[in-house]
Amino acid sequence: MNFCSDCGQPVRVGIPDDDNRPRHICDHCNTIHYQNPKIVAGTIPVYGDKILLCKRAIEPRHGYWTLPAGFMENHETTADAAWRETWEEAQAKVNIQQLYMLIDTTVISQVYMIFLAELPEPIFSSGPESLEVELFSEDEIPWSELAFPTIEKTLRCYFEDRKKGQFPLHQCDISKEDRDRFYAAEKQAQHLS
Amino acid sequence: MNFCSDCGQPVRVGIPDDDNRPRHICDHCNTIHYQNPKIVAGTIPVYGDKILLCKRAIEPRHGYWTLPAGFMENHETTADAAWRETWEEAQAKVNIQQLYMLIDTTVISQVYMIFLAELPEPIFSSGPESLEVELFSEDEIPWSELAFPTIEKTLRCYFEDRKKGQFPLHQCDISKEDRDRFYAAEKQAQHLS
Ligand SMILES: [Zn+2]
Ligand SMILES: [Zn+2]
């Protein structure tokens, strides 16, 4: 942020009175511009013993597999956002069940909220942001071609919980180290192959 | 938003290609400025059979009672945000337990995430944003002086669940009608008193 979105004058970075963090401050119109984490809402669409993944047609991570998920919009609920993203990316109409993963990715200030969802019929296709959409059983998951560490974490939790038949809410965070490890492991795999 | 925060030129509102919602668009530097919901993180600090409430020293709702809660900051986890807000508003150090309320307030694009928390010792005081901080048993809760419908909803759920001894995650939304009812009921109460 370089300019005030209210009045168009340059902003400075400083700690306002009664605050303890640097903010973007406009001295011209006396506005403090706050920046806050974004919610990424999505689903695990479950059809029988398979789950639905999308191959990304957009950056970042073009060509990698992901669960349908994306930024929540203003004026919608988290569950509606998860449903909408599943519709937009996989053209699939799911029944949202419960919140299953709450993942804080502090490095990039994103909060992932992934819902368990039932895909009642195997009807889906690629939305504009997907190259392919496919059902995968556990042993078919393309582990080395997953888009994000949050997706790997979610899938590992899911298949583990499925053995136990219990799906409690998982709350975890993906640290900088987790991210570095995820992307390094992938480079390693590409190098070896 | 009137001006581009990147280049300072005026923005226009329009629906970008490959999108279906109006956004703030800067044609000068070709940037689309998205706006997303904000997370409000907080706690129910529980000490024995009492819970801790704060009387707000700031607008909106100056002088009304609330649970300690506030906007999540970049680069922190949701649980850390809830802990920090409890510390800042009530000078209380809690042990965060589980996510308990996930409340979508679509009218104002806020997502409330309230955690159950243990207050191990009755040590607390007013932070800069609170006029008073006090422990309340169920029959002492100032129901007609609560700051927000999300807070009323959370407290009602909590005391009901406490009778059953079970605290499942509650997921709900506060609609425009719920908000109107909440603030109207309060006006009514003031008028009668
Ligand atoms: Zn300004
Ligand atoms: Zn611009």
mmCIF file of C-alpha atoms in Angstrom, chain B residues 3-193:
data_model
loop_
_atom_site.group_PDB
_atom_site.id
_atom_site.type_symbol
_atom_site.label_atom_id
_atom_site.label_comp_id
_atom_site.label_asym_id
_atom_site.label_seq_id
_atom_site.Cartn_x
_atom_site.Cartn_y
_atom_site.Cartn_z
ATOM 1 C CA PHE B 3 -8.274 5.554 -5.195
ATOM 2 C CA CYS B 4 -5.824 2.790 -6.055
ATOM 3 C CA SER B 5 -3.662 1.983 -3.023
ATOM 4 C CA ASP B 6 -0.818 0.943 -5.346
ATOM 5 C CA CYS B 7 -0.596 3.935 -7.742
ATOM 6 C CA GLY B 8 -2.915 6.596 -6.274
ATOM 7 C CA GLN B 9 -5.100 6.999 -9.388
ATOM 8 C CA PRO B 10 -8.925 6.881 -9.173
ATOM 9 C CA VAL B 11 -10.496 3.407 -9.311
ATOM 10 C CA ARG B 12 -13.735 2.413 -10.989
ATOM 11 C CA VAL B 13 -16.233 -0.248 -9.951
ATOM 12 C CA GLY B 14 -16.812 -2.961 -12.532
ATOM 13 C CA ILE B 15 -16.922 -6.697 -13.101
ATOM 14 C CA PRO B 16 -13.528 -7.918 -14.360
ATOM 15 C CA ASP B 17 -13.293 -10.511 -17.168
ATOM 16 C CA ASP B 18 -13.477 -14.047 -15.725
ATOM 17 C CA ASP B 19 -15.248 -12.745 -12.627
ATOM 18 C CA ASN B 20 -18.887 -12.364 -11.631
ATOM 19 C CA ARG B 21 -18.763 -9.683 -8.953
ATOM 20 C CA PRO B 22 -18.172 -5.934 -9.001
ATOM 21 C CA ARG B 23 -14.647 -5.041 -7.832
ATOM 22 C CA HIS B 24 -12.605 -1.885 -7.475
ATOM 23 C CA ILE B 25 -10.472 -1.773 -10.617
ATOM 24 C CA CYS B 26 -7.490 0.454 -11.367
ATOM 25 C CA ASP B 27 -7.107 0.871 -15.123
ATOM 26 C CA HIS B 28 -3.932 2.867 -14.632
ATOM 27 C CA CYS B 29 -1.810 0.045 -13.133
ATOM 28 C CA ASN B 30 -4.177 -2.822 -13.978
ATOM 29 C CA THR B 31 -4.845 -3.891 -10.402
ATOM 30 C CA ILE B 32 -8.028 -5.404 -9.054
ATOM 31 C CA HIS B 33 -8.611 -4.607 -5.388
ATOM 32 C CA TYR B 34 -10.518 -7.359 -3.581
ATOM 33 C CA GLN B 35 -12.360 -6.923 -0.313
ATOM 34 C CA ASN B 36 -12.857 -9.881 1.995
ATOM 35 C CA PRO B 37 -14.520 -10.699 5.311
ATOM 36 C CA LYS B 38 -12.656 -10.058 8.529
ATOM 37 C CA ILE B 39 -12.191 -12.515 11.362
ATOM 38 C CA VAL B 40 -13.147 -11.428 14.875
ATOM 39 C CA ALA B 41 -11.390 -13.743 17.340
ATOM 40 C CA GLY B 42 -12.245 -13.967 21.027
ATOM 41 C CA THR B 43 -12.790 -16.133 24.061
ATOM 42 C CA ILE B 44 -15.287 -17.165 26.697
ATOM 43 C CA PRO B 45 -12.990 -16.949 29.732
ATOM 44 C CA VAL B 46 -14.386 -19.421 32.262
ATOM 45 C CA TYR B 47 -13.491 -19.254 35.960
ATOM 46 C CA GLY B 48 -15.417 -21.858 37.950
ATOM 47 C CA ASP B 49 -19.092 -21.199 37.253
ATOM 48 C CA LYS B 50 -18.449 -17.626 36.150
ATOM 49 C CA ILE B 51 -17.400 -16.022 32.913
ATOM 50 C CA LEU B 52 -15.497 -12.824 32.265
ATOM 51 C CA LEU B 53 -17.102 -9.902 30.450
ATOM 52 C CA CYS B 54 -15.717 -6.488 29.483
ATOM 53 C CA LYS B 55 -17.586 -3.185 29.380
ATOM 54 C CA ARG B 56 -16.565 -1.423 26.183
ATOM 55 C CA ALA B 57 -14.648 1.860 26.454
ATOM 56 C CA ILE B 58 -14.777 2.386 22.678
ATOM 57 C CA GLU B 59 -17.325 2.758 19.921
ATOM 58 C CA PRO B 60 -19.285 1.041 18.569
ATOM 59 C CA ARG B 61 -21.382 0.118 21.606
ATOM 60 C CA HIS B 62 -19.492 2.139 24.197
ATOM 61 C CA GLY B 63 -20.672 1.137 27.691
ATOM 62 C CA TYR B 64 -22.090 -2.248 26.649
ATOM 63 C CA TRP B 65 -20.793 -5.634 27.804
ATOM 64 C CA THR B 66 -18.923 -8.021 25.558
ATOM 65 C CA LEU B 67 -16.701 -11.045 25.574
ATOM 66 C CA PRO B 68 -13.071 -10.150 24.898
ATOM 67 C CA ALA B 69 -12.757 -10.269 21.090
ATOM 68 C CA GLY B 70 -11.350 -8.257 18.244
ATOM 69 C CA PHE B 71 -9.974 -8.269 14.722
ATOM 70 C CA MET B 72 -7.388 -10.918 13.984
ATOM 71 C CA GLU B 73 -4.057 -9.485 12.817
ATOM 72 C CA ASN B 74 -1.834 -10.656 9.985
ATOM 73 C CA HIS B 75 0.784 -13.275 10.899
ATOM 74 C CA GLU B 76 -0.950 -14.695 13.951
ATOM 75 C CA THR B 77 -3.079 -17.806 14.420
ATOM 76 C CA THR B 78 -6.774 -17.604 15.250
ATOM 77 C CA ALA B 79 -6.112 -19.034 18.728
ATOM 78 C CA ASP B 80 -3.266 -16.558 19.303
ATOM 79 C CA ALA B 81 -5.546 -13.733 18.199
ATOM 80 C CA ALA B 82 -8.204 -14.846 20.697
ATOM 81 C CA TRP B 83 -5.587 -15.051 23.468
ATOM 82 C CA ARG B 84 -4.144 -11.630 22.603
ATOM 83 C CA GLU B 85 -7.551 -9.940 22.569
ATOM 84 C CA THR B 86 -8.342 -11.423 25.984
ATOM 85 C CA TRP B 87 -5.051 -10.113 27.289
ATOM 86 C CA GLU B 88 -5.468 -6.650 25.752
ATOM 87 C CA GLU B 89 -9.086 -6.099 26.772
ATOM 88 C CA ALA B 90 -9.239 -7.896 30.103
ATOM 89 C CA GLN B 91 -5.569 -8.210 31.095
ATOM 90 C CA ALA B 92 -6.327 -11.902 31.658
ATOM 91 C CA LYS B 93 -4.079 -14.812 30.688
ATOM 92 C CA VAL B 94 -6.305 -17.684 29.619
ATOM 93 C CA ASN B 95 -5.665 -21.223 28.482
ATOM 94 C CA ILE B 96 -7.304 -21.557 25.091
ATOM 95 C CA GLN B 97 -9.277 -24.778 24.762
ATOM 96 C CA GLN B 98 -11.422 -25.396 21.695
ATOM 97 C CA LEU B 99 -13.121 -23.445 18.958
ATOM 98 C CA TYR B 100 -16.685 -23.167 20.187
ATOM 99 C CA MET B 101 -18.598 -20.641 18.041
ATOM 100 C CA LEU B 102 -18.216 -19.957 14.353
ATOM 101 C CA ILE B 103 -20.649 -17.162 13.556
ATOM 102 C CA ASP B 104 -21.054 -15.615 10.131
ATOM 103 C CA THR B 105 -22.406 -12.084 10.214
ATOM 104 C CA THR B 106 -22.951 -11.629 6.508
ATOM 105 C CA VAL B 107 -24.431 -8.107 6.712
ATOM 106 C CA ILE B 108 -21.144 -6.716 7.973
ATOM 107 C CA SER B 109 -18.887 -9.429 6.492
ATOM 108 C CA GLN B 110 -17.425 -10.548 9.787
ATOM 109 C CA VAL B 111 -16.658 -14.111 10.870
ATOM 110 C CA TYR B 112 -16.657 -14.545 14.634
ATOM 111 C CA MET B 113 -14.450 -17.304 16.014
ATOM 112 C CA ILE B 114 -14.936 -17.674 19.750
ATOM 113 C CA PHE B 115 -12.856 -20.154 21.748
ATOM 114 C CA LEU B 116 -13.677 -21.723 25.081
ATOM 115 C CA ALA B 117 -10.899 -20.772 27.481
ATOM 116 C CA GLU B 118 -9.994 -21.475 31.064
ATOM 117 C CA LEU B 119 -9.177 -18.550 33.313
ATOM 118 C CA PRO B 120 -6.951 -20.368 35.819
ATOM 119 C CA GLU B 121 -6.922 -17.548 38.387
ATOM 120 C CA PRO B 122 -9.294 -14.620 38.961
ATOM 121 C CA ILE B 123 -6.646 -12.139 37.823
ATOM 122 C CA PHE B 124 -7.843 -9.490 35.364
ATOM 123 C CA SER B 125 -8.306 -5.754 34.971
ATOM 124 C CA SER B 126 -9.448 -3.214 32.414
ATOM 125 C CA GLY B 127 -7.288 -2.857 29.334
ATOM 126 C CA PRO B 128 -7.365 0.450 27.424
ATOM 127 C CA GLU B 129 -10.494 -0.590 25.480
ATOM 128 C CA SER B 130 -12.513 -1.577 28.569
ATOM 129 C CA LEU B 131 -14.246 0.501 31.249
ATOM 130 C CA GLU B 132 -14.732 -2.465 33.571
ATOM 131 C CA VAL B 133 -14.000 -6.189 33.558
ATOM 132 C CA GLU B 134 -16.054 -8.487 35.745
ATOM 133 C CA LEU B 135 -16.882 -12.123 36.446
ATOM 134 C CA PHE B 136 -20.566 -13.005 36.047
ATOM 135 C CA SER B 137 -22.500 -16.102 37.020
ATOM 136 C CA GLU B 138 -25.355 -17.125 34.729
ATOM 137 C CA ASP B 139 -28.016 -15.226 36.683
ATOM 138 C CA GLU B 140 -25.898 -12.084 36.790
ATOM 139 C CA ILE B 141 -25.393 -11.738 33.009
ATOM 140 C CA PRO B 142 -26.534 -8.251 31.904
ATOM 141 C CA TRP B 143 -28.627 -9.603 29.002
ATOM 142 C CA SER B 144 -30.135 -6.237 28.096
ATOM 143 C CA GLU B 145 -26.753 -4.539 28.062
ATOM 144 C CA LEU B 146 -24.825 -6.849 25.745
ATOM 145 C CA ALA B 147 -22.897 -5.183 22.935
ATOM 146 C CA PHE B 148 -23.626 -7.438 19.973
ATOM 147 C CA PRO B 149 -26.044 -10.188 18.894
ATOM 148 C CA THR B 150 -23.045 -12.513 18.392
ATOM 149 C CA ILE B 151 -22.223 -12.162 22.084
ATOM 150 C CA GLU B 152 -25.794 -12.886 23.180
ATOM 151 C CA LYS B 153 -25.913 -15.932 20.900
ATOM 152 C CA THR B 154 -22.598 -17.232 22.247
ATOM 153 C CA LEU B 155 -23.629 -16.850 25.884
ATOM 154 C CA ARG B 156 -27.017 -18.523 25.306
ATOM 155 C CA CYS B 157 -25.283 -21.496 23.653
ATOM 156 C CA TYR B 158 -22.717 -21.696 26.416
ATOM 157 C CA PHE B 159 -25.144 -21.806 29.340
ATOM 158 C CA GLU B 160 -27.374 -24.302 27.534
ATOM 159 C CA ASP B 161 -24.433 -26.587 26.739
ATOM 160 C CA ARG B 162 -23.123 -26.284 30.282
ATOM 161 C CA LYS B 163 -26.315 -27.905 31.570
ATOM 162 C CA LYS B 164 -25.610 -30.889 29.290
ATOM 163 C CA GLY B 165 -21.878 -30.878 30.016
ATOM 164 C CA GLN B 166 -21.104 -30.960 26.285
ATOM 165 C CA PHE B 167 -19.615 -28.197 24.170
ATOM 166 C CA PRO B 168 -19.809 -29.064 20.482
ATOM 167 C CA LEU B 169 -18.755 -26.539 17.857
ATOM 168 C CA HIS B 170 -21.689 -24.267 17.008
ATOM 169 C CA GLN B 171 -21.901 -22.919 13.518
ATOM 170 C CA CYS B 172 -24.531 -20.320 12.820
ATOM 171 C CA ASP B 173 -25.150 -17.013 11.211
ATOM 172 C CA ILE B 174 -26.590 -13.750 12.384
ATOM 173 C CA SER B 175 -28.876 -12.412 9.687
ATOM 174 C CA LYS B 176 -29.980 -8.845 9.123
ATOM 175 C CA GLU B 177 -33.284 -9.805 10.812
ATOM 176 C CA ASP B 178 -31.443 -11.179 13.859
ATOM 177 C CA ARG B 179 -29.490 -7.932 14.136
ATOM 178 C CA ASP B 180 -32.572 -5.753 13.745
ATOM 179 C CA ARG B 181 -34.378 -7.807 16.403
ATOM 180 C CA PHE B 182 -31.438 -7.571 18.807
ATOM 181 C CA TYR B 183 -31.108 -3.806 18.586
ATOM 182 C CA ALA B 184 -34.900 -3.257 18.577
ATOM 183 C CA ALA B 185 -35.382 -5.368 21.707
ATOM 184 C CA GLU B 186 -32.855 -3.198 23.430
ATOM 185 C CA LYS B 187 -34.560 0.048 22.418
ATOM 186 C CA GLN B 188 -37.808 -1.438 23.697
ATOM 187 C CA ALA B 189 -36.192 -2.283 27.040
ATOM 188 C CA GLN B 190 -34.794 1.234 27.380
ATOM 189 C CA HIS B 191 -38.164 2.738 26.554
ATOM 190 C CA LEU B 192 -39.955 0.661 29.193
ATOM 191 C CA SER B 193 -37.429 1.287 31.938
#
